[in-house]
């Protein structure tokens, strides 16, 4: 079982705002940076958010990240059909001394 | 532009050893601190396996630590994954990736190599 907990699925309609959550603990999310990755079918993951709420250049500002305590969230506003993908949170876990991923959330654009 | 490419056998016998190579081009393996392996079983999520620095320091996923080794050959600009005593549960697409040193995210990824464990 993944150390970080994500809902397996989420959905929204075009133009809507959706949020994907990631729940962890004091050994991971609470004391470390959170990263969010988008994975389109058949491709390698791509970073959307780093250090909790920072966007790499080229990532639209429709994507935003936040963190509070042992949880983090990725918000996508102005939902588009091309946002249909799997989304993963990731961080470092101090107890495991290693990197951990969430189980992933499959986003469907209705 | 840094590019990573995995290579190795696509089929491994149960109880055998899975060995993969990640060839790095467009940049020196010594220019970045951490080089990782991440796998994804068919239809499932991402799992971090382990990483190595250009100085040879390593971190491994605790559940794989007894079976895994990551090594580097700076002269060939390559790094490697070895996973011993494999079972069908190790069947996955294996990605190599480079961590961005300042921002801490996996910046560059290989396209992935499917390795099937089966007799």
Coordinates of N, CA and C in Angstrom, one line a residue:
Chain A
X1 N 0.8 -1.2 0.0 CA 0.0 0.0 0.0 C 0.9 1.3 0.0
X2 N 0.5 2.2 -0.9 CA 1.3 3.4 -0.9 C 1.3 4.1 0.4
X3 N 2.4 4.8 0.7 CA 2.5 5.6 2.0 C 1.6 6.8 2.0
X4 N 1.5 7.4 0.8 CA 0.6 8.6 0.6 C -0.7 8.1 0.0
X5 N -1.8 8.7 0.5 CA -3.1 8.2 0.1 C -3.8 9.2 -0.8
X6 N -4.2 8.7 -1.9 CA -5.0 9.5 -2.9 C -6.3 8.8 -3.3
X7 N -7.3 9.5 -3.6 CA -8.5 8.9 -4.1 C -8.2 8.3 -5.4
X8 N -8.7 7.1 -5.7 CA -8.3 6.5 -7.0 C -8.9 7.2 -8.2
X9 N -10.0 8.0 -8.1 CA -10.5 8.6 -9.2 C -11.2 10.0 -8.9
X10 N -11.2 10.8 -9.9 CA -11.9 12.1 -9.8 C -12.4 12.5 -11.1
X11 N -13.4 13.4 -11.2 CA -14.0 13.8 -12.5 C -14.5 15.2 -12.4
X12 N -14.6 15.8 -13.6 CA -15.2 17.1 -13.7 C -15.6 17.4 -15.2
X13 N -16.3 18.4 -15.4 CA -16.7 18.8 -16.7 C -15.8 20.0 -17.2
X14 N -15.7 20.1 -18.5 CA -14.8 21.2 -19.0 C -15.2 22.6 -18.4
X15 N -14.1 23.3 -18.0 CA -14.3 24.6 -17.4 C -14.4 24.6 -15.9
X16 N -14.7 23.4 -15.3 CA -14.8 23.3 -13.9 C -13.5 23.3 -13.2
X17 N -13.5 23.4 -11.9 CA -12.4 23.3 -11.0 C -12.4 22.0 -10.2
X18 N -11.3 21.3 -10.2 CA -11.3 20.1 -9.5 C -10.1 20.1 -8.6
X19 N -10.2 19.4 -7.5 CA -9.1 19.3 -6.5 C -8.8 17.8 -6.2
X20 N -7.5 17.5 -6.2 CA -7.0 16.1 -5.9 C -6.2 16.2 -4.6
X21 N -6.5 15.4 -3.7 CA -5.9 15.5 -2.4 C -4.9 14.3 -2.2
X22 N -4.0 14.6 -1.3 CA -2.9 13.6 -1.0 C -2.7 13.6 0.5
X23 N -2.9 12.5 1.2 CA -2.8 12.5 2.7 C -1.6 11.7 3.1
X24 N -0.8 12.2 4.0 CA 0.4 11.5 4.5 C 0.5 11.6 6.0
X25 N 1.7 11.8 6.5 CA 1.9 11.8 7.9 C 3.1 12.8 8.3
X26 N 3.4 12.8 9.5 CA 4.5 13.7 10.0 C 5.8 13.3 9.5
X27 N 6.0 12.1 9.1 CA 7.3 11.6 8.6 C 7.5 11.9 7.1
X28 N 6.4 12.4 6.4 CA 6.6 12.7 5.0 C 6.1 14.1 4.7
X29 N 4.8 14.2 4.4 CA 4.3 15.5 3.9 C 4.5 16.6 4.9
X30 N 4.3 16.4 6.1 CA 4.3 17.5 7.1 C 5.7 18.2 7.1
X31 N 6.8 17.4 6.9 CA 8.1 18.0 7.1 C 8.9 18.0 5.8
X32 N 8.3 17.8 4.7 CA 9.0 17.7 3.4 C 8.2 18.4 2.3
X33 N 8.9 18.7 1.3 CA 8.2 19.3 0.1 C 7.4 18.3 -0.6
X34 N 6.3 18.7 -1.2 CA 5.4 17.9 -2.0 C 5.5 18.2 -3.4
X35 N 5.5 17.2 -4.3 CA 5.6 17.4 -5.7 C 4.3 16.7 -6.3
X36 N 3.9 17.2 -7.5 CA 2.8 16.6 -8.2 C 3.2 16.3 -9.6
X37 N 2.9 15.1 -10.1 CA 3.2 14.7 -11.4 C 1.9 14.4 -12.2
X38 N 1.9 14.6 -13.5 CA 0.9 14.2 -14.4 C 1.4 13.2 -15.3
X39 N 0.6 12.1 -15.5 CA 1.1 11.0 -16.4 C -0.1 10.8 -17.4
X40 N 0.2 11.1 -18.7 CA -0.7 10.8 -19.8 C -0.5 9.3 -20.2
X41 N -1.5 8.7 -20.7 CA -1.3 7.3 -21.1 C -0.1 7.0 -22.0
X42 N 0.6 6.0 -21.5 CA 1.8 5.5 -22.3 C 3.0 6.4 -22.3
X43 N 3.0 7.4 -21.4 CA 4.1 8.4 -21.3 C 4.7 8.4 -20.0
X44 N 5.9 9.0 -19.9 CA 6.5 9.2 -18.6 C 5.9 10.3 -17.8
X45 N 5.9 10.3 -16.5 CA 5.3 11.4 -15.7 C 6.0 12.7 -16.0
X46 N 5.3 13.8 -15.8 CA 5.8 15.1 -16.0 C 5.4 16.0 -14.7
X47 N 6.4 16.7 -14.2 CA 6.1 17.5 -13.0 C 5.2 18.7 -13.3
X48 N 4.2 18.9 -12.4 CA 3.3 20.0 -12.5 C 3.6 21.0 -11.4
X49 N 3.9 20.5 -10.2 CA 4.1 21.4 -9.0 C 5.3 20.8 -8.3
X50 N 6.2 21.7 -7.8 CA 7.3 21.3 -7.0 C 7.4 22.2 -5.8
X51 N 8.0 21.7 -4.7 CA 8.1 22.5 -3.5 C 6.8 23.0 -3.0
X52 N 5.8 22.1 -3.0 CA 4.4 22.4 -2.5 C 3.5 23.2 -3.4
X53 N 4.0 24.3 -4.0 CA 3.2 25.2 -4.7 C 3.9 26.0 -5.8
X54 N 5.0 25.5 -6.2 CA 5.8 26.2 -7.3 C 5.5 25.4 -8.7
X55 N 5.3 26.2 -9.7 CA 5.1 25.7 -11.0 C 6.4 25.8 -11.9
X56 N 6.9 24.8 -12.5 CA 8.0 24.9 -13.4 C 7.5 25.7 -14.6
X57 N 8.5 26.3 -15.3 CA 8.1 27.1 -16.5 C 7.5 26.2 -17.5
X58 N 6.4 26.7 -18.1 CA 5.7 25.9 -19.1 C 4.5 25.2 -18.6
X59 N 4.3 25.2 -17.3 CA 3.1 24.6 -16.7 C 2.1 25.7 -16.6
X60 N 0.9 25.5 -17.1 CA -0.1 26.6 -17.1 C -0.5 26.9 -15.6
X61 N -0.9 28.2 -15.4 CA -1.3 28.6 -14.1 C -2.6 28.1 -13.7
X62 N -3.3 27.3 -14.5 CA -4.5 26.6 -14.2 C -4.2 25.5 -13.1
X63 N -2.9 25.1 -13.0 CA -2.5 24.1 -12.0 C -1.9 24.8 -10.8
X64 N -2.4 24.5 -9.6 CA -1.9 25.1 -8.4 C -1.8 24.0 -7.3
X65 N -0.8 24.2 -6.4 CA -0.6 23.2 -5.3 C -0.6 23.9 -4.0
X66 N -1.0 23.2 -3.0 CA -1.0 23.7 -1.6 C -0.7 22.6 -0.6
X67 N -0.3 23.0 0.6 CA 0.0 22.0 1.6 C -0.4 22.5 3.0
X68 N -1.0 21.7 3.8 CA -1.4 22.0 5.1 C -1.2 20.8 6.0
X69 N -0.3 20.9 7.0 CA -0.1 19.8 7.9 C 0.4 18.6 7.2
X70 N -0.4 17.5 7.3 CA 0.0 16.2 6.7 C -0.7 15.9 5.4
X71 N -1.3 17.0 4.8 CA -2.0 16.8 3.5 C -1.6 17.8 2.5
X72 N -1.8 17.5 1.3 CA -1.5 18.4 0.2 C -2.6 18.3 -0.8
X73 N -2.7 19.3 -1.7 CA -3.8 19.3 -2.7 C -3.3 19.9 -4.0
X74 N -3.8 19.3 -5.1 CA -3.5 19.9 -6.4 C -4.9 20.3 -6.9
X75 N -4.9 21.6 -7.4 CA -6.2 22.1 -8.0 C -6.0 22.4 -9.4
X76 N -7.0 22.0 -10.2 CA -6.9 22.3 -11.6 C -8.2 23.1 -11.9
X77 N -8.0 24.4 -12.4 CA -9.1 25.2 -12.8 C -9.3 25.2 -14.3
X78 N -10.5 25.6 -14.7 CA -10.7 25.7 -16.2 C -10.4 24.4 -16.9
X79 N -11.0 23.3 -16.3 CA -10.7 21.9 -16.8 C -10.8 21.8 -18.3
X80 N -9.8 21.1 -18.9 CA -9.8 20.8 -20.3 C -9.8 19.3 -20.6
X81 N -10.2 18.9 -21.7 CA -10.2 17.5 -22.1 C -8.8 16.9 -22.0
X82 N -7.8 17.7 -22.3 CA -6.4 17.2 -22.3 C -5.8 17.0 -20.9
X83 N -6.6 17.5 -19.9 CA -6.2 17.2 -18.5 C -6.5 15.8 -18.0
X84 N -7.2 15.1 -18.8 CA -7.5 13.7 -18.5 C -6.3 12.9 -18.4
X85 N -5.9 12.4 -17.2 CA -4.6 11.8 -17.0 C -4.6 11.2 -15.6
X86 N -3.5 10.6 -15.2 CA -3.3 10.1 -13.9 C -2.4 11.2 -13.2
X87 N -2.7 11.5 -11.9 CA -2.0 12.5 -11.1 C -1.4 11.8 -9.9
X88 N -0.1 12.1 -9.6 CA 0.6 11.5 -8.5 C 1.2 12.5 -7.6
X89 N 1.0 12.4 -6.3 CA 1.8 13.2 -5.4 C 3.0 12.5 -5.0
X90 N 4.1 13.2 -4.5 CA 5.3 12.5 -4.1 C 6.0 13.4 -3.1
X91 N 6.8 12.8 -2.3 CA 7.6 13.5 -1.3 C 8.7 12.6 -0.8
X92 N 9.4 13.1 0.2 CA 10.4 12.3 0.9 C 9.9 11.8 2.2
X93 N 10.2 10.6 2.6 CA 9.7 10.1 3.9 C 10.9 9.9 4.8
X94 N 10.9 10.6 5.9 CA 12.1 10.6 6.8 C 12.2 9.2 7.5
X95 N 11.1 8.5 7.8 CA 11.2 7.2 8.5 C 11.7 6.1 7.5
X96 N 11.4 6.2 6.3 CA 11.8 5.3 5.3 C 13.1 5.6 4.6
X97 N 13.5 6.9 4.8 CA 14.7 7.4 4.2 C 14.7 7.2 2.7
X98 N 13.5 7.5 2.1 CA 13.4 7.3 0.7 C 12.2 8.1 0.1
X99 N 12.1 8.1 -1.2 CA 11.1 8.9 -1.8 C 9.8 8.0 -1.9
X100 N 8.6 8.7 -1.8 CA 7.4 7.9 -1.8 C 6.4 8.6 -2.8
X101 N 5.6 7.8 -3.4 CA 4.5 8.3 -4.3 C 3.2 8.0 -3.7
X102 N 2.2 8.8 -4.0 CA 0.8 8.4 -3.8 C 0.4 7.3 -4.7
X103 N -0.8 6.7 -4.5 CA -1.3 5.7 -5.3 C -1.8 6.2 -6.7
X104 N -2.0 7.5 -6.8 CA -2.4 8.0 -8.1 C -3.9 8.3 -8.1
X105 N -4.3 9.3 -8.8 CA -5.7 9.7 -9.0 C -6.0 9.8 -10.5
X106 N -6.9 9.0 -11.0 CA -7.2 9.0 -12.4 C -8.3 10.1 -12.6
X107 N -8.0 11.2 -13.4 CA -8.9 12.2 -13.6 C -9.6 12.0 -14.9
X108 N -11.0 12.0 -14.9 CA -11.8 11.9 -16.1 C -12.5 13.2 -16.3
X109 N -12.4 13.7 -17.6 CA -13.1 14.9 -18.0 C -14.3 14.5 -18.7
X110 N -15.5 14.8 -18.1 CA -16.7 14.3 -18.7 C -17.2 15.0 -19.9
Chain B
X1 N 19.7 19.4 -24.2 CA 18.6 18.7 -23.5 C 19.0 17.3 -23.1
X2 N 18.9 17.1 -21.8 CA 19.3 15.8 -21.3 C 18.3 14.7 -21.7
X3 N 18.8 13.6 -22.2 CA 17.9 12.5 -22.5 C 18.4 11.2 -21.8
X4 N 17.4 10.4 -21.4 CA 17.7 9.2 -20.7 C 17.1 8.0 -21.5
X5 N 17.8 6.9 -21.6 CA 17.3 5.8 -22.4 C 17.6 4.5 -21.6
X6 N 16.5 3.7 -21.3 CA 16.7 2.5 -20.6 C 16.9 1.3 -21.6
X7 N 17.7 0.3 -21.2 CA 17.9 -0.8 -22.1 C 18.1 -2.0 -21.2
X8 N 17.8 -3.2 -21.7 CA 18.0 -4.4 -21.0 C 17.0 -5.5 -21.5
X9 N 17.1 -6.7 -21.0 CA 16.2 -7.8 -21.3 C 14.8 -7.5 -21.0
X10 N 13.9 -7.8 -21.9 CA 12.4 -7.6 -21.6 C 11.8 -8.7 -20.9
X11 N 12.5 -9.8 -20.8 CA 11.9 -11.0 -20.2 C 13.0 -11.6 -19.2
X12 N 12.6 -11.9 -18.0 CA 13.5 -12.4 -17.0 C 12.8 -13.6 -16.3
X13 N 13.6 -14.7 -16.1 CA 13.0 -15.8 -15.4 C 12.8 -15.6 -13.9
X14 N 11.7 -16.2 -13.4 CA 11.5 -16.1 -12.0 C 12.7 -16.6 -11.2
X15 N 13.0 -15.9 -10.1 CA 14.2 -16.2 -9.3 C 15.5 -15.6 -9.9
X16 N 15.4 -15.1 -11.1 CA 16.6 -14.6 -11.8 C 16.9 -13.1 -11.4
X17 N 17.8 -12.5 -12.1 CA 18.2 -11.1 -11.8 C 17.8 -10.2 -13.0
X18 N 17.1 -9.1 -12.6 CA 16.7 -8.1 -13.6 C 17.8 -7.1 -13.6
X19 N 18.3 -6.8 -14.8 CA 19.4 -5.9 -15.0 C 19.1 -4.9 -16.1
X20 N 19.1 -3.6 -15.7 CA 18.8 -2.5 -16.7 C 19.9 -1.5 -16.7
X21 N 20.1 -0.9 -17.9 CA 21.1 0.2 -18.0 C 20.3 1.5 -18.4
X22 N 20.7 2.6 -17.9 CA 20.2 3.9 -18.3 C 21.3 4.7 -18.9
X23 N 21.2 5.0 -20.2 CA 22.2 5.8 -20.9 C 21.8 7.2 -20.8
X24 N 22.7 8.1 -20.4 CA 22.5 9.5 -20.3 C 23.2 10.2 -21.4
X25 N 22.4 11.1 -22.2 CA 23.0 11.8 -23.2 C 22.6 13.3 -23.1
X26 N 23.4 14.2 -23.7 CA 23.0 15.6 -23.6 C 23.5 16.3 -22.3
X27 N 24.2 15.6 -21.5 CA 24.7 16.1 -20.3 C 25.6 15.1 -19.5
X28 N 26.4 15.5 -18.6 CA 27.2 14.6 -17.9 C 26.5 14.1 -16.6
X29 N 26.7 12.8 -16.4 CA 26.1 12.2 -15.2 C 26.7 12.8 -13.9
X30 N 27.9 13.4 -14.0 CA 28.5 14.1 -12.9 C 27.9 15.5 -12.6
X31 N 27.1 16.0 -13.5 CA 26.5 17.3 -13.4 C 25.3 17.4 -12.4
X32 N 24.8 16.2 -12.1 CA 23.6 16.2 -11.3 C 23.8 15.2 -10.1
X33 N 23.2 15.6 -9.0 CA 23.4 14.8 -7.8 C 22.8 13.4 -7.8
X34 N 21.5 13.4 -8.2 CA 20.8 12.1 -8.0 C 20.2 11.6 -9.2
X35 N 20.4 10.3 -9.4 CA 19.8 9.5 -10.6 C 19.0 8.3 -10.0
X36 N 17.8 8.3 -10.5 CA 16.8 7.3 -9.8 C 16.3 6.3 -10.8
X37 N 15.7 5.2 -10.2 CA 14.9 4.3 -10.9 C 13.5 4.3 -10.3
X38 N 12.5 4.3 -11.1 CA 11.1 4.3 -10.7 C 10.4 3.2 -11.6
X39 N 9.5 2.4 -11.0 CA 8.8 1.4 -11.7 C 7.3 1.5 -11.6
X40 N 6.6 0.9 -12.6 CA 5.1 1.0 -12.6 C 4.6 -0.3 -13.1
X41 N 4.1 -1.1 -12.2 CA 3.4 -2.4 -12.7 C 2.3 -2.1 -13.6
X42 N 1.9 -3.0 -14.5 CA 0.9 -2.7 -15.5 C -0.4 -2.3 -14.8
X43 N -1.0 -1.2 -15.1 CA -2.3 -0.7 -14.6 C -2.2 -0.2 -13.2
X44 N -1.0 -0.1 -12.6 CA -0.8 0.4 -11.2 C 0.0 1.7 -11.2
X45 N 0.2 2.1 -9.9 CA 0.9 3.4 -9.7 C 2.4 3.3 -9.7
X46 N 3.0 4.5 -9.5 CA 4.5 4.6 -9.5 C 5.1 4.2 -8.2
X47 N 6.2 3.5 -8.3 CA 7.0 3.1 -7.1 C 8.4 3.5 -7.3
X48 N 8.9 4.2 -6.4 CA 10.4 4.6 -6.4 C 11.2 3.4 -5.9
X49 N 12.2 3.1 -6.6 CA 13.0 1.9 -6.3 C 14.3 2.3 -5.6
X50 N 15.0 3.3 -6.1 CA 16.2 3.7 -5.5 C 17.0 4.7 -6.3
X51 N 18.1 5.2 -5.8 CA 18.8 6.3 -6.5 C 20.3 6.3 -6.1
X52 N 21.1 6.9 -7.0 CA 22.5 7.0 -6.7 C 23.0 8.4 -7.1
X53 N 24.0 8.8 -6.3 CA 24.6 10.1 -6.6 C 25.8 9.9 -7.5
X54 N 26.3 10.9 -8.1 CA 27.5 10.8 -9.0 C 28.7 10.4 -8.2
X55 N 28.6 10.6 -6.8 CA 29.7 10.2 -6.0 C 29.6 8.7 -5.5
X56 N 28.4 8.1 -5.8 CA 28.2 6.7 -5.4 C 27.4 6.5 -4.2
X57 N 26.9 7.5 -3.6 CA 26.0 7.3 -2.5 C 24.7 6.8 -3.0
X58 N 24.0 6.0 -2.2 CA 22.7 5.4 -2.6 C 21.7 5.4 -1.5
X59 N 20.4 5.4 -2.0 CA 19.2 5.3 -1.2 C 18.4 4.2 -1.8
X60 N 17.7 3.4 -1.1 CA 16.8 2.3 -1.6 C 15.5 2.3 -0.9
X61 N 14.5 1.9 -1.6 CA 13.2 1.6 -1.0 C 13.3 0.5 0.0
X62 N 12.9 0.7 1.2 CA 13.1 -0.3 2.2 C 12.6 -1.7 1.9
X63 N 11.5 -1.8 1.1 CA 10.9 -3.1 0.8 C 11.7 -3.8 -0.3
X64 N 12.6 -3.1 -1.0 CA 13.4 -3.7 -2.0 C 14.9 -3.8 -1.6
X65 N 15.2 -3.2 -0.5 CA 16.6 -3.0 -0.2 C 17.5 -4.2 -0.2
X66 N 16.9 -5.4 0.2 CA 17.6 -6.6 0.3 C 17.9 -7.2 -1.1
X67 N 17.2 -6.7 -2.1 CA 17.4 -7.3 -3.4 C 17.9 -6.4 -4.5
X68 N 18.1 -5.1 -4.2 CA 18.3 -4.1 -5.3 C 19.7 -3.5 -5.1
X69 N 20.3 -3.1 -6.2 CA 21.5 -2.4 -6.2 C 21.5 -1.4 -7.4
X70 N 21.9 -0.2 -7.2 CA 22.0 0.8 -8.2 C 23.5 1.2 -8.3
X71 N 24.1 1.2 -9.5 CA 25.5 1.6 -9.6 C 25.6 2.6 -10.8
X72 N 26.8 3.2 -10.9 CA 27.1 4.2 -11.9 C 28.4 4.0 -12.5
X73 N 28.5 4.2 -13.8 CA 29.8 4.2 -14.5 C 29.9 5.6 -15.2
X74 N 30.6 6.5 -14.5 CA 30.7 7.9 -15.0 C 31.5 7.9 -16.3
X75 N 32.4 7.0 -16.6 CA 33.2 7.0 -17.8 C 32.3 6.8 -19.0
X76 N 31.2 6.0 -18.8 CA 30.3 5.7 -19.9 C 29.0 6.5 -19.8
X77 N 28.9 7.4 -18.8 CA 27.7 8.2 -18.6 C 26.5 7.4 -18.5
X78 N 26.6 6.3 -17.7 CA 25.5 5.4 -17.6 C 25.3 5.0 -16.1
X79 N 24.1 4.7 -15.7 CA 23.9 4.1 -14.4 C 23.0 2.8 -14.6
X80 N 22.9 2.0 -13.5 CA 22.4 0.7 -13.7 C 21.5 0.3 -12.5
X81 N 20.6 -0.7 -12.9 CA 19.7 -1.3 -11.8 C 19.9 -2.8 -11.9
X82 N 20.1 -3.3 -10.7 CA 20.1 -4.8 -10.6 C 19.1 -5.2 -9.5
X83 N 18.2 -6.1 -9.8 CA 17.1 -6.5 -8.9 C 17.2 -8.1 -8.9
X84 N 17.5 -8.6 -7.7 CA 17.7 -10.1 -7.6 C 16.5 -10.8 -7.2
X85 N 16.4 -12.1 -7.4 CA 15.4 -13.0 -6.9 C 14.0 -12.4 -7.3
X86 N 13.8 -12.2 -8.6 CA 12.6 -11.5 -9.1 C 11.4 -12.5 -9.1
X87 N 10.2 -12.0 -8.9 CA 9.0 -12.8 -9.1 C 8.1 -12.0 -10.0
X88 N 6.9 -12.6 -10.3 CA 6.0 -12.0 -11.2 C 5.6 -10.6 -10.7
X89 N 5.6 -10.3 -9.4 CA 5.3 -9.0 -8.8 C 6.3 -7.9 -9.3
X90 N 7.4 -8.3 -9.8 CA 8.4 -7.3 -10.3 C 8.2 -7.0 -11.7
X91 N 7.2 -7.6 -12.4 CA 6.8 -7.2 -13.7 C 6.3 -5.7 -13.7
X92 N 7.0 -4.9 -14.6 CA 6.7 -3.5 -14.5 C 7.4 -2.8 -15.7
X93 N 6.9 -1.5 -15.9 CA 7.7 -0.6 -16.8 C 8.7 0.1 -15.8
X94 N 10.0 0.0 -16.2 CA 11.0 0.6 -15.3 C 11.5 1.8 -16.0
X95 N 11.5 2.9 -15.3 CA 11.9 4.2 -15.8 C 13.2 4.6 -15.0
X96 N 14.2 5.2 -15.8 CA 15.2 5.9 -15.1 C 14.9 7.4 -15.1
X97 N 15.4 8.1 -14.2 CA 15.0 9.6 -14.1 C 16.2 10.3 -13.4
X98 N 16.2 11.6 -13.7 CA 17.2 12.5 -13.1 C 16.5 13.5 -12.2
X99 N 17.0 13.7 -11.0 CA 16.4 14.7 -10.1 C 17.0 16.0 -10.4
X100 N 16.1 17.1 -10.4 CA 16.6 18.4 -10.4 C 17.2 18.8 -9.1
X101 N 18.5 19.1 -9.0 CA 19.1 19.3 -7.7 C 18.5 20.4 -6.9
X102 N 18.2 21.5 -7.5 CA 17.7 22.7 -6.7 C 16.3 22.6 -6.4
X103 N 15.4 22.1 -7.3 CA 14.0 22.1 -7.1 C 13.5 20.7 -6.5
X104 N 14.3 19.7 -6.7 CA 14.0 18.4 -6.0 C 13.0 17.5 -6.7
X105 N 12.7 17.8 -8.0 CA 11.7 16.9 -8.7 C 12.4 16.2 -9.8
X106 N 11.8 15.1 -10.2 CA 12.3 14.3 -11.3 C 12.1 15.1 -12.6
X107 N 13.2 15.6 -13.1 CA 13.1 16.6 -14.2 C 13.1 15.9 -15.6
X108 N 13.9 14.9 -15.7 CA 14.0 14.1 -16.9 C 13.8 12.7 -16.7
X109 N 13.0 12.1 -17.6 CA 12.7 10.6 -17.5 C 13.0 9.9 -18.8
X110 N 13.4 8.6 -18.6 CA 13.5 7.8 -19.8 C 12.1 7.4 -20.2
X111 N 11.9 6.8 -21.4 CA 10.6 6.5 -21.9 C 10.1 5.2 -21.2
X112 N 11.0 4.5 -20.5 CA 10.5 3.3 -19.8 C 10.8 2.0 -20.5
X113 N 11.1 1.0 -19.8 CA 11.4 -0.4 -20.4 C 10.5 -1.4 -19.7
X114 N 9.7 -2.1 -20.4 CA 8.8 -3.1 -19.9 C 9.6 -4.4 -19.6
X115 N 9.6 -4.8 -18.4 CA 10.3 -6.1 -18.0 C 9.3 -7.0 -17.5
X116 N 9.2 -8.2 -18.1 CA 8.2 -9.2 -17.7 C 9.0 -10.3 -17.0
X117 N 8.5 -10.7 -15.8 CA 9.1 -11.9 -15.1 C 8.2 -13.1 -15.4
X118 N 8.7 -14.0 -16.2 CA 7.9 -15.2 -16.5 C 8.9 -16.3 -17.1
X119 N 8.5 -17.5 -16.9 CA 9.2 -18.6 -17.4 C 8.7 -19.0 -18.8

